[in-house]
CSV table of C-alpha atoms and ligand atoms in Angstrom, one decimal:
chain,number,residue,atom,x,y,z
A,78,UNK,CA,190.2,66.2,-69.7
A,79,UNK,CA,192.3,63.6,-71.7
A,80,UNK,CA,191.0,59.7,-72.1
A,81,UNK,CA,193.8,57.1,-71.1
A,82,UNK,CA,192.7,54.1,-72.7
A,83,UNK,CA,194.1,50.5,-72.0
A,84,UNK,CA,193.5,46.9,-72.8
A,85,UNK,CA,193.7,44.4,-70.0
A,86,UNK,CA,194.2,40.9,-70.6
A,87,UNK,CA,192.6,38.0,-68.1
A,88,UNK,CA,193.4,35.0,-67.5
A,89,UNK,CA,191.1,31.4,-67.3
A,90,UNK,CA,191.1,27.9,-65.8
A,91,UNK,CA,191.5,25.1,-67.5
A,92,UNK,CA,188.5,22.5,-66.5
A,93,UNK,CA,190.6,19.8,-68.6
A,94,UNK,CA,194.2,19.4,-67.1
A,95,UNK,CA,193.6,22.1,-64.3
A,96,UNK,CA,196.2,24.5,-65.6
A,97,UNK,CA,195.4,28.1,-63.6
A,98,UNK,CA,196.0,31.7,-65.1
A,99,UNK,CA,195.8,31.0,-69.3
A,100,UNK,CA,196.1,34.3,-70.6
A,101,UNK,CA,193.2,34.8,-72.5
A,102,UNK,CA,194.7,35.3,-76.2
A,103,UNK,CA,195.0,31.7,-75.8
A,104,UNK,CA,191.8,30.4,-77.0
A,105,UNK,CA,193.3,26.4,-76.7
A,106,UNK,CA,194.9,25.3,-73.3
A,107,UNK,CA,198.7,25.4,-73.5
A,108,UNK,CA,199.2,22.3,-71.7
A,109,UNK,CA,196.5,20.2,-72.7
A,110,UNK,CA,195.5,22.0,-75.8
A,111,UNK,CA,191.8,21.7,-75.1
A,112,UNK,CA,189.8,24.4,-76.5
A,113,UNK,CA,188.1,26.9,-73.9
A,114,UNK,CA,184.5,26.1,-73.8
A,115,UNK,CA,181.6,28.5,-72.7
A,116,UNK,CA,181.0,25.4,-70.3
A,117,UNK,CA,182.5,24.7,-66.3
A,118,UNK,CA,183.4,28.9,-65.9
A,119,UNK,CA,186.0,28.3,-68.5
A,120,UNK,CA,184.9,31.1,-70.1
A,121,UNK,CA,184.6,33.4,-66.5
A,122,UNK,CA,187.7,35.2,-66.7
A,123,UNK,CA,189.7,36.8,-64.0
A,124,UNK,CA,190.3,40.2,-64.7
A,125,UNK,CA,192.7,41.1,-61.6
A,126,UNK,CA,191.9,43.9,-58.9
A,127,UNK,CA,191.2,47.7,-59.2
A,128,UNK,CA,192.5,50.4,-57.0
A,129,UNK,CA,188.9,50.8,-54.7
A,130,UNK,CA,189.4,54.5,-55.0
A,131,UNK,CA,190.2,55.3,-58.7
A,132,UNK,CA,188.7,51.6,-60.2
A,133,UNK,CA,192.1,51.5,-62.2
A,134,UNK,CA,193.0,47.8,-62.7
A,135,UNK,CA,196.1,46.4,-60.8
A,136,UNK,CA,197.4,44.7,-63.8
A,137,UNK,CA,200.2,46.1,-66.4
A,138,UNK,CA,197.7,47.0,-69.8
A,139,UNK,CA,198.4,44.9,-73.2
A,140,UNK,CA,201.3,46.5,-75.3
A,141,UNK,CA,201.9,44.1,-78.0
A,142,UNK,CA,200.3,44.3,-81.8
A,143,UNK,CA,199.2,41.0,-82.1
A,144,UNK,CA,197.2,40.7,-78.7
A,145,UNK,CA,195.2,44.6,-79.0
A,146,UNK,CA,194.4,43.3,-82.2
A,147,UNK,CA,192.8,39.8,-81.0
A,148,UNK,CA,191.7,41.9,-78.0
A,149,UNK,CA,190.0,44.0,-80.9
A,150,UNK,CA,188.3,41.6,-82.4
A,151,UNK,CA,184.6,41.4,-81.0
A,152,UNK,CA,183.0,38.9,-78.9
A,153,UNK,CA,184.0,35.4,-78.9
A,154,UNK,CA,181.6,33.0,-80.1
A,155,UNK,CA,181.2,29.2,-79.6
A,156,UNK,CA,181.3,27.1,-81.6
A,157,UNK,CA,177.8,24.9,-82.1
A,158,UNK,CA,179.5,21.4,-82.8
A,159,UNK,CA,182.7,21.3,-80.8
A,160,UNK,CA,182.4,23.8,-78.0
A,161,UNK,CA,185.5,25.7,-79.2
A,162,UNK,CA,185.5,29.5,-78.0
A,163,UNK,CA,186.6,31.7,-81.4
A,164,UNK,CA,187.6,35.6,-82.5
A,165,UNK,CA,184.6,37.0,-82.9
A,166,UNK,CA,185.4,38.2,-86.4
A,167,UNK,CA,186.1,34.1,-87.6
A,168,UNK,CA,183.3,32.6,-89.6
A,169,UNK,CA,184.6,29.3,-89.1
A,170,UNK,CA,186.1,27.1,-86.1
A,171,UNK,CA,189.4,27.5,-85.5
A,172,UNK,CA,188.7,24.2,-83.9
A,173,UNK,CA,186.8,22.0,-86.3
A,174,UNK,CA,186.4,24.2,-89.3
A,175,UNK,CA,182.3,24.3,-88.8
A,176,UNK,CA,180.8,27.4,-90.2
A,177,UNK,CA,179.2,29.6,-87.5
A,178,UNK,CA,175.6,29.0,-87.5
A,179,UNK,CA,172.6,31.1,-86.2
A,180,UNK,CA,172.7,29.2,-82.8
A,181,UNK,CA,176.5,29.6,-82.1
A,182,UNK,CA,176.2,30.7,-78.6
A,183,UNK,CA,178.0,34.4,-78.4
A,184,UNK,CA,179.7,35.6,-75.0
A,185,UNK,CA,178.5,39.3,-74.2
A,186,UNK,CA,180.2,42.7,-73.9
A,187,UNK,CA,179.2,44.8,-70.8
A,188,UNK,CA,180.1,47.3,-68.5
A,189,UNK,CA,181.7,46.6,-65.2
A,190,UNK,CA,181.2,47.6,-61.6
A,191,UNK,CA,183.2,50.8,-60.8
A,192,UNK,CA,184.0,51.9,-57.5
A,193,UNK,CA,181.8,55.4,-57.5
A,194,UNK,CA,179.2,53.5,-58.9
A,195,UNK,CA,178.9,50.5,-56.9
A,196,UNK,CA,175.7,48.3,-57.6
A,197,UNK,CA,172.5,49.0,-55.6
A,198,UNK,CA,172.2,46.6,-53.0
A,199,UNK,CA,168.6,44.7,-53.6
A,200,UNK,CA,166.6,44.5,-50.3
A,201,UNK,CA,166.5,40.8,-49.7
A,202,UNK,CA,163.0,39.6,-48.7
A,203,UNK,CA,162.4,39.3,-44.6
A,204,UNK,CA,163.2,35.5,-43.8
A,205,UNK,CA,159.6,34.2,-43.2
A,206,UNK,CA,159.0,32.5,-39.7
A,207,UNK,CA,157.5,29.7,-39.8
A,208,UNK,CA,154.3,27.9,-41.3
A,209,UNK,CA,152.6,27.8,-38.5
A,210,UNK,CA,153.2,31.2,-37.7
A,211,UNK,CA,151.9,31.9,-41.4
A,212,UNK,CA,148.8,30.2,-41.6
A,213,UNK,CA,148.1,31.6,-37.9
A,214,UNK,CA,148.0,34.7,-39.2
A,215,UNK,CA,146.3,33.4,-42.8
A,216,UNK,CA,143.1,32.6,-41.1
A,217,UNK,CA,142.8,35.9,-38.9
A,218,UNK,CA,143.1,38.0,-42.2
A,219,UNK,CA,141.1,36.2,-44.1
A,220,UNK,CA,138.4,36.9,-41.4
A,221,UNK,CA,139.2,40.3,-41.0
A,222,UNK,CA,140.1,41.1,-44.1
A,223,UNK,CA,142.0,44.7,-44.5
A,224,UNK,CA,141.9,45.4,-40.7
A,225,UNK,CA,144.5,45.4,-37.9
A,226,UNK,CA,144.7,42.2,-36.7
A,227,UNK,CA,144.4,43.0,-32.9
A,228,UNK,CA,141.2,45.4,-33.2
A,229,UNK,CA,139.6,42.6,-35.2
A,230,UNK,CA,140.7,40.4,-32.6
A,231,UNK,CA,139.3,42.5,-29.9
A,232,UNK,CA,136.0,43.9,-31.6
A,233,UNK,CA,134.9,40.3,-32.2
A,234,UNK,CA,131.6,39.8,-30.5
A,235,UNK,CA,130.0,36.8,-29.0
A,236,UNK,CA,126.2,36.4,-27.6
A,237,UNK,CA,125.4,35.7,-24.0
A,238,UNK,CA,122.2,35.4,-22.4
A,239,UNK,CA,121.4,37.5,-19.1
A,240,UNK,CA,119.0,38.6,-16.6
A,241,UNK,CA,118.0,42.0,-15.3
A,242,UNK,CA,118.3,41.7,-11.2
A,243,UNK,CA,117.5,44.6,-10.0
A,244,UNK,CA,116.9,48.7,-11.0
A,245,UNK,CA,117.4,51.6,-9.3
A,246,UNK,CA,116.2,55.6,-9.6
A,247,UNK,CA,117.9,58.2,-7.9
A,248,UNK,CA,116.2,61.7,-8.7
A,249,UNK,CA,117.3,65.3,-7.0
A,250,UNK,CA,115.4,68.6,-7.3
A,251,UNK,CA,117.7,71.6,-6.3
A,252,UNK,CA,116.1,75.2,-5.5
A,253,UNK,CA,118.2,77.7,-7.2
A,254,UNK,CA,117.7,81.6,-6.6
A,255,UNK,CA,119.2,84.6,-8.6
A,256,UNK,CA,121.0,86.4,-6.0
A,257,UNK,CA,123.5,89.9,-6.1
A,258,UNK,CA,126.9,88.7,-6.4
A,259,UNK,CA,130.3,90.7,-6.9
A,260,UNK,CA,132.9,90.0,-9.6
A,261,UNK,CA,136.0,90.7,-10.8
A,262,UNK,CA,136.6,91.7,-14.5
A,263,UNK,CA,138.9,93.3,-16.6
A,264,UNK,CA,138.0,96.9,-17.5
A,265,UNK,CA,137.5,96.7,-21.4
A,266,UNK,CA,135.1,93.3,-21.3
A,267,UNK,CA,133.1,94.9,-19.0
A,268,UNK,CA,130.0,96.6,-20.5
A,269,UNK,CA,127.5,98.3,-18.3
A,270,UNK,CA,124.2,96.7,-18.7
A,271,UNK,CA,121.4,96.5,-16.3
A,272,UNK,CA,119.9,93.2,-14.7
A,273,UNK,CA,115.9,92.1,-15.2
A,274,UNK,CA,115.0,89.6,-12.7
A,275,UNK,CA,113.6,85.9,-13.8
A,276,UNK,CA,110.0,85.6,-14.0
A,277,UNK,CA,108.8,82.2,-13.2
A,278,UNK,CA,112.7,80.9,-13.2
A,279,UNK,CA,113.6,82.1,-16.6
A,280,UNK,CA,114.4,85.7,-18.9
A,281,UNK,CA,116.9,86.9,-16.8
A,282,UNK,CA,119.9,89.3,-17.3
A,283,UNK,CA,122.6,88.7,-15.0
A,284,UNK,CA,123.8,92.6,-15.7
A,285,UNK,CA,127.0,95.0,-15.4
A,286,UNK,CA,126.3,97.9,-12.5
A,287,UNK,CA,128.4,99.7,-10.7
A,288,UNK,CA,131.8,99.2,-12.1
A,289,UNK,CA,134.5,100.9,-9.6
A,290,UNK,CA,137.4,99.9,-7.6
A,291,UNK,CA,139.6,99.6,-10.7
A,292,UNK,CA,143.6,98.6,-10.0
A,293,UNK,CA,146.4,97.3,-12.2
A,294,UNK,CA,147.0,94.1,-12.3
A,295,UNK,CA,148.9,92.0,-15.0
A,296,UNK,CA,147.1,90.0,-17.5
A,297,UNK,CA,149.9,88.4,-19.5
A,298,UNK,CA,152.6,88.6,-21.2
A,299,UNK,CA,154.1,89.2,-24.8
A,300,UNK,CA,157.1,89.0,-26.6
A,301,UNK,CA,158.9,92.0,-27.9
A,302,UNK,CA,161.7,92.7,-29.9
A,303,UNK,CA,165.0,93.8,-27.8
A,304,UNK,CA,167.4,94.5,-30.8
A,305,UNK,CA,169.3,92.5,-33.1
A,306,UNK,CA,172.4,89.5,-32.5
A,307,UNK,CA,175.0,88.2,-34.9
A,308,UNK,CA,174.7,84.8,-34.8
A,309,UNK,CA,176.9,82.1,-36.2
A,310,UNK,CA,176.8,78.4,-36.9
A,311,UNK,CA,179.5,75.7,-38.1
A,312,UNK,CA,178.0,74.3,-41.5
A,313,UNK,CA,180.3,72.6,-44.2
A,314,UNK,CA,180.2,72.3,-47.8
A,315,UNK,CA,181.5,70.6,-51.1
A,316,UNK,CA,184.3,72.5,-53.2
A,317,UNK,CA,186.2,71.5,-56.0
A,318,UNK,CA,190.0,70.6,-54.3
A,319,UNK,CA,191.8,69.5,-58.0
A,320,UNK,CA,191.5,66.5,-59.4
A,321,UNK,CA,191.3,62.8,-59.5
A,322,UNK,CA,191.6,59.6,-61.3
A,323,UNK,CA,188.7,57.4,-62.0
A,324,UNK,CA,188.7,54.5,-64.3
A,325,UNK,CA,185.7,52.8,-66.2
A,326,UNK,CA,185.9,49.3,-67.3
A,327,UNK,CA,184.4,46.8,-69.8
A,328,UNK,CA,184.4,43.5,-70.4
A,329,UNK,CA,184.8,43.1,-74.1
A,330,UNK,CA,183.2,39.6,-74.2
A,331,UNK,CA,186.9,37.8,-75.4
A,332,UNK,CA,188.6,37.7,-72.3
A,333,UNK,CA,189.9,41.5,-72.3
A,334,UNK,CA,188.8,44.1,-70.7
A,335,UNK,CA,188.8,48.1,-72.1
A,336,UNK,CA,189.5,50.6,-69.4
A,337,UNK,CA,189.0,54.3,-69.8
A,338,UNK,CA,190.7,56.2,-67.4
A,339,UNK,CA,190.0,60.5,-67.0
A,340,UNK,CA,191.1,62.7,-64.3
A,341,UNK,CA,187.6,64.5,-63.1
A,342,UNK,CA,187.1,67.3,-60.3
A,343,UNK,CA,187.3,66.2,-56.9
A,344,UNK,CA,185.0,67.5,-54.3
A,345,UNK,CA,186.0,67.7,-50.4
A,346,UNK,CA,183.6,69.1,-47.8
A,347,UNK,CA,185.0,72.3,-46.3
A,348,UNK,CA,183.7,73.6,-42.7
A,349,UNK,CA,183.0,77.4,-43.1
A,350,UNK,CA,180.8,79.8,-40.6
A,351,UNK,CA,177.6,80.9,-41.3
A,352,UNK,CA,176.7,84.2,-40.2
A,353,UNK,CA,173.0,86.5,-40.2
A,354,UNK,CA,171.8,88.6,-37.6
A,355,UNK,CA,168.7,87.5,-35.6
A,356,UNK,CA,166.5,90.0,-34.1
A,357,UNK,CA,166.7,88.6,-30.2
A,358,UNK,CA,163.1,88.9,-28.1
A,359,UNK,CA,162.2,89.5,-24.5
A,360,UNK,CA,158.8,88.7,-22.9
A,361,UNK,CA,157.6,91.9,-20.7
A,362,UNK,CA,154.4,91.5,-18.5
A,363,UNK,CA,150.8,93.1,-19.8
A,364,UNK,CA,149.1,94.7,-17.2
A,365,UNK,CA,145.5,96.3,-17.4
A,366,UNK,CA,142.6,97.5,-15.6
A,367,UNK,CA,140.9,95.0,-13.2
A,368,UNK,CA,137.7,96.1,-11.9
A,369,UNK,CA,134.8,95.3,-9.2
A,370,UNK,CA,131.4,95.2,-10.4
A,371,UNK,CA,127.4,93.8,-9.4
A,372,UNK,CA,125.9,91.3,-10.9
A,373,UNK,CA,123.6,87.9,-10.3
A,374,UNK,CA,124.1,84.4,-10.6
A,375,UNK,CA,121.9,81.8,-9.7
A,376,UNK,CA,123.0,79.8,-6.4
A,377,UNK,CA,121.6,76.4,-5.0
A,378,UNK,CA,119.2,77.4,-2.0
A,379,UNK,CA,117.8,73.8,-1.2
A,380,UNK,CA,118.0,70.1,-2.4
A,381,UNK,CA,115.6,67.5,-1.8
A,382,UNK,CA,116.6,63.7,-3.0
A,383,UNK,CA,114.3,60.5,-3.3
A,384,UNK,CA,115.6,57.2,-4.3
A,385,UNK,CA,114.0,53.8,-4.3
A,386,UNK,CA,114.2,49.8,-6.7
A,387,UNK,CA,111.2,50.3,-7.5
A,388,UNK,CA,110.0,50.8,-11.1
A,389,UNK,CA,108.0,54.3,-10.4
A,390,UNK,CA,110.4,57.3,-9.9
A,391,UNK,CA,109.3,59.7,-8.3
A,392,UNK,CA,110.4,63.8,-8.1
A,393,UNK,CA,110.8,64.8,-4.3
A,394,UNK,CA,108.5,68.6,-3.4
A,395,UNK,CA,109.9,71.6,-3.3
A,396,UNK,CA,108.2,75.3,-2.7
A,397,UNK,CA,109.2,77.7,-5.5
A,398,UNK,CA,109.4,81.3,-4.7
A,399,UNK,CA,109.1,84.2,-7.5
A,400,UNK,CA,113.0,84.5,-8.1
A,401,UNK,CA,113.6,80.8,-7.4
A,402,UNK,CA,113.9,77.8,-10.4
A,403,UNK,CA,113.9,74.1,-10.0
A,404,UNK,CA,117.0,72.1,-11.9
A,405,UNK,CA,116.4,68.4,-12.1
A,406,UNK,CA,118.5,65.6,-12.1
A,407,UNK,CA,117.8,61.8,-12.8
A,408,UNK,CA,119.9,58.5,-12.8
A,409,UNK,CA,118.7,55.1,-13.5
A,410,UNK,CA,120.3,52.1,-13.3
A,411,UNK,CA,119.9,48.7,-14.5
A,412,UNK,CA,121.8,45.6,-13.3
A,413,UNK,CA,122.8,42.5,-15.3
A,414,UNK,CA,124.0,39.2,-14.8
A,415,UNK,CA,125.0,37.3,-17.2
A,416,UNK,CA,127.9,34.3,-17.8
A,417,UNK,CA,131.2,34.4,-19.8
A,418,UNK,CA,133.8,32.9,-18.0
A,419,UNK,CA,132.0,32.8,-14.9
A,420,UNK,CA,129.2,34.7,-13.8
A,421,UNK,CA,129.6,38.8,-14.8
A,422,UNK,CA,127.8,41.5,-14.1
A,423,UNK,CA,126.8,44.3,-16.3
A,424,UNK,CA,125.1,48.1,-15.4
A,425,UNK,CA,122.8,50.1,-17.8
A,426,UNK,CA,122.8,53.4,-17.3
A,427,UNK,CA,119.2,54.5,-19.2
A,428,UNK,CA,119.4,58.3,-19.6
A,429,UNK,CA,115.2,59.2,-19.7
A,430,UNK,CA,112.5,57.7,-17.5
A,431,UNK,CA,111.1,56.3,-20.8
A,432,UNK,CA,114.2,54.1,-21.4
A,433,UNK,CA,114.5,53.1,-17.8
A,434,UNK,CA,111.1,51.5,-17.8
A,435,UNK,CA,111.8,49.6,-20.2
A,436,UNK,CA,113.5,47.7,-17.8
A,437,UNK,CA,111.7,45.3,-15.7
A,438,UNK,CA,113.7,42.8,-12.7
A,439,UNK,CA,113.7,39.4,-13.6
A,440,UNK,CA,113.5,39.9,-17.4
A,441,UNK,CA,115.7,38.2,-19.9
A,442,UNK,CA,118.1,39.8,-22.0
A,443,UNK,CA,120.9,39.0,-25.1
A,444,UNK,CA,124.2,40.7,-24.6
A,445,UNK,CA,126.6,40.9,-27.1
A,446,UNK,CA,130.3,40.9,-25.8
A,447,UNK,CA,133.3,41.6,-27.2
A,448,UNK,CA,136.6,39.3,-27.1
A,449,UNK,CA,138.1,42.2,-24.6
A,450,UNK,CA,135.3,41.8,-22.1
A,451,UNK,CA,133.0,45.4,-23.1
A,452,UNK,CA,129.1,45.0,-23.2
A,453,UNK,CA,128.4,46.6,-26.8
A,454,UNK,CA,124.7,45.9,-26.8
A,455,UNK,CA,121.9,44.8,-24.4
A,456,UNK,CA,118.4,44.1,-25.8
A,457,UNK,CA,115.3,42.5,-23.9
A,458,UNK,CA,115.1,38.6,-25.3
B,507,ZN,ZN1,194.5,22.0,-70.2
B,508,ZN,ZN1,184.2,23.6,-83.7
């Protein structure tokens, strides 16, 4: 596709009379006839608009020899004694006749902003609040360093003295017996297998016998296929709908600017159906055998309890017959008092006899605490 190339010329201020809109291929002020200078912006030129859509500049391009051919000639430099801005291609100041030196500042060419390539946007840094806020939060990270600030907050400990006042024992023995018992299963996990009775409360086989009585019932569902749908949905996509204009421009570093305009494909989103056929599904209900059958299980006969605040539990008597067992159960507790923020109180729960003795009313303890209130640790003092 064909270049259309065109010089634009912009125009400057002058920071000496105030005279707006020089064209640039004037390099001394026509009113004042101070030189431009790469000093107060006179050298920031004002290149005009550009159509937002193509980037093609507003202004009419240069047409005349003389101009494309100053437009032509590099990068202005300025001059190190005077100031004077000159053609890039002069070796000596129009202005004072200095040769260019080695530290003759030189204004730059570069590419500018285009409309389908607009500049990234830089993520400007969150406004900070303020310094008290910062240091606030200075001094919990330094103490917690790498944490979240709140669960360092809150697992923060502190130690408190305490004192046990009082324990508790609460112990249950419960006569169990392995007794006939009908169930319900389903026909295919059932497994005929005959039961052995416990000797002294344990080696039993609960047992399958007797399996009968066996109905339908359902025992879920499943999903099946029921044939096949079209099925259709609205997407939309990019195709190539002819052609447009878009323009690149670049500041040549002398006041001009070189645009390069080329007609490229143009893309415009079409809507358009998307068809495929789906298989469509159906749940149907499962059904199997459900059958009756003898088995045994052990079930609570009789249940004697003792309790007391003493520091001897004790396990209440029960007669044991052949097919009988004994299951046990113990809780312990332990209270605490202790003061954070007025007086609190605290309850151990010991698991094992053993630990519970430990324990003795009256005794002093340490208890470390943590900034939300929870007991972490208890140990005698
Ligand atoms: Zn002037
Ligand atoms: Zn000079």
């Amino acid at each position: 596709m064909a270049k259309r190339t065109r010089i634009i010329e912009g125009t400057w201020n002058c920071t000496s009379c105030d005279t707006k809109g020089i064209p640039a291929r004037h390099k001394l002020c026509p009113n004042c006839n101070n030189p431009r200078e790469v000093t107060g912006k006179e050298s920031e030129f004002d290149f005009g608009g550009v159509d937002a859509k193509s980037g093609k500049s507003l202004r009419e391009g240069v047409a005349d020899d003389e101009t494309l051919e100053l437009a032509a000639a590099g990068e202005d430099w300025f001059c190190a004694y005077c100031g004077a801005a000159n053609r890039g291609d002069a070796s000596h100041c129009k202005q004072c006749s200095a040769e260019r030196t080695a530290d003759a500042k030189a204004a730059v060419s570069r590419e500018l902003p285009s409309p389908e390539a607009p500049p990234q946007p830089v993520a400007q840094p969150k406004k900070p609040g303020g310094t008290k806020r910062w240091l606030v939060l200075g001094v919990l990270f330094s103490c917690c360093f790498g944490g979240g600030l709140f669960r360092c907050w809150a697992s923060s400990t502190h130690e408190y003295p305490g004192e046990v006042t009082g324990t508790a024992w609460k112990r249950a023995v419960v006569q169990e017996r392995y007794l006939p018992v009908e169930k319900t299963g389903w026909r295919d996990e059932l497994h005929g297998t005959a039961p052995r009775m416990p000797v002294n409360g344990a080696g039993e086989v609960a047992g399958v016998a007797n399996i009968r009585g066996c109905v339908s019932r359902q025992r879920g569902t499943r999903r099946v296929a029921d044939g096949t749908e079209r099925v259709c949905r609205n997407k939309t996509r990019k195709v190539a709908c002819g052609t447009e204009e878009k323009c690149r421009r670049r500041d040549k570093g002398n006041g001009f600017v070189e645009e390069v305009c080329e007609d490229v494909t143009k893309y415009c989103s079409e809507s358009y159906e998307d068809c495929k056929t789906e298989t469509r599904y159906r749940t149907e209900p499962v059904y199997a055998q459900q059958c009756t059958y003898d088995t045994y299980e052990w079930a609570p006969q009789d249940r004697r309890e003792a309790s007391g605040t003493d520091d001897r539990p004790r396990w209440p008597t029960l007669p044991v017959g052949g097919l009988d067992r004994l299951r046990r159960e113990e809780q312990y507790s332990v209270n605490i008092r202790y003061e954070d923020d007025g007086v609190k109180e605290h309850v151990l729960e010991p698991k094992r006899e053993q630990e519970f003795l430990a324990w003795k009313k009256g005794q002093g303890v340490n208890l470390t605490v943590t900034n939300l209130g929870k007991v972490e640790q208890v140990v005698p003092r």
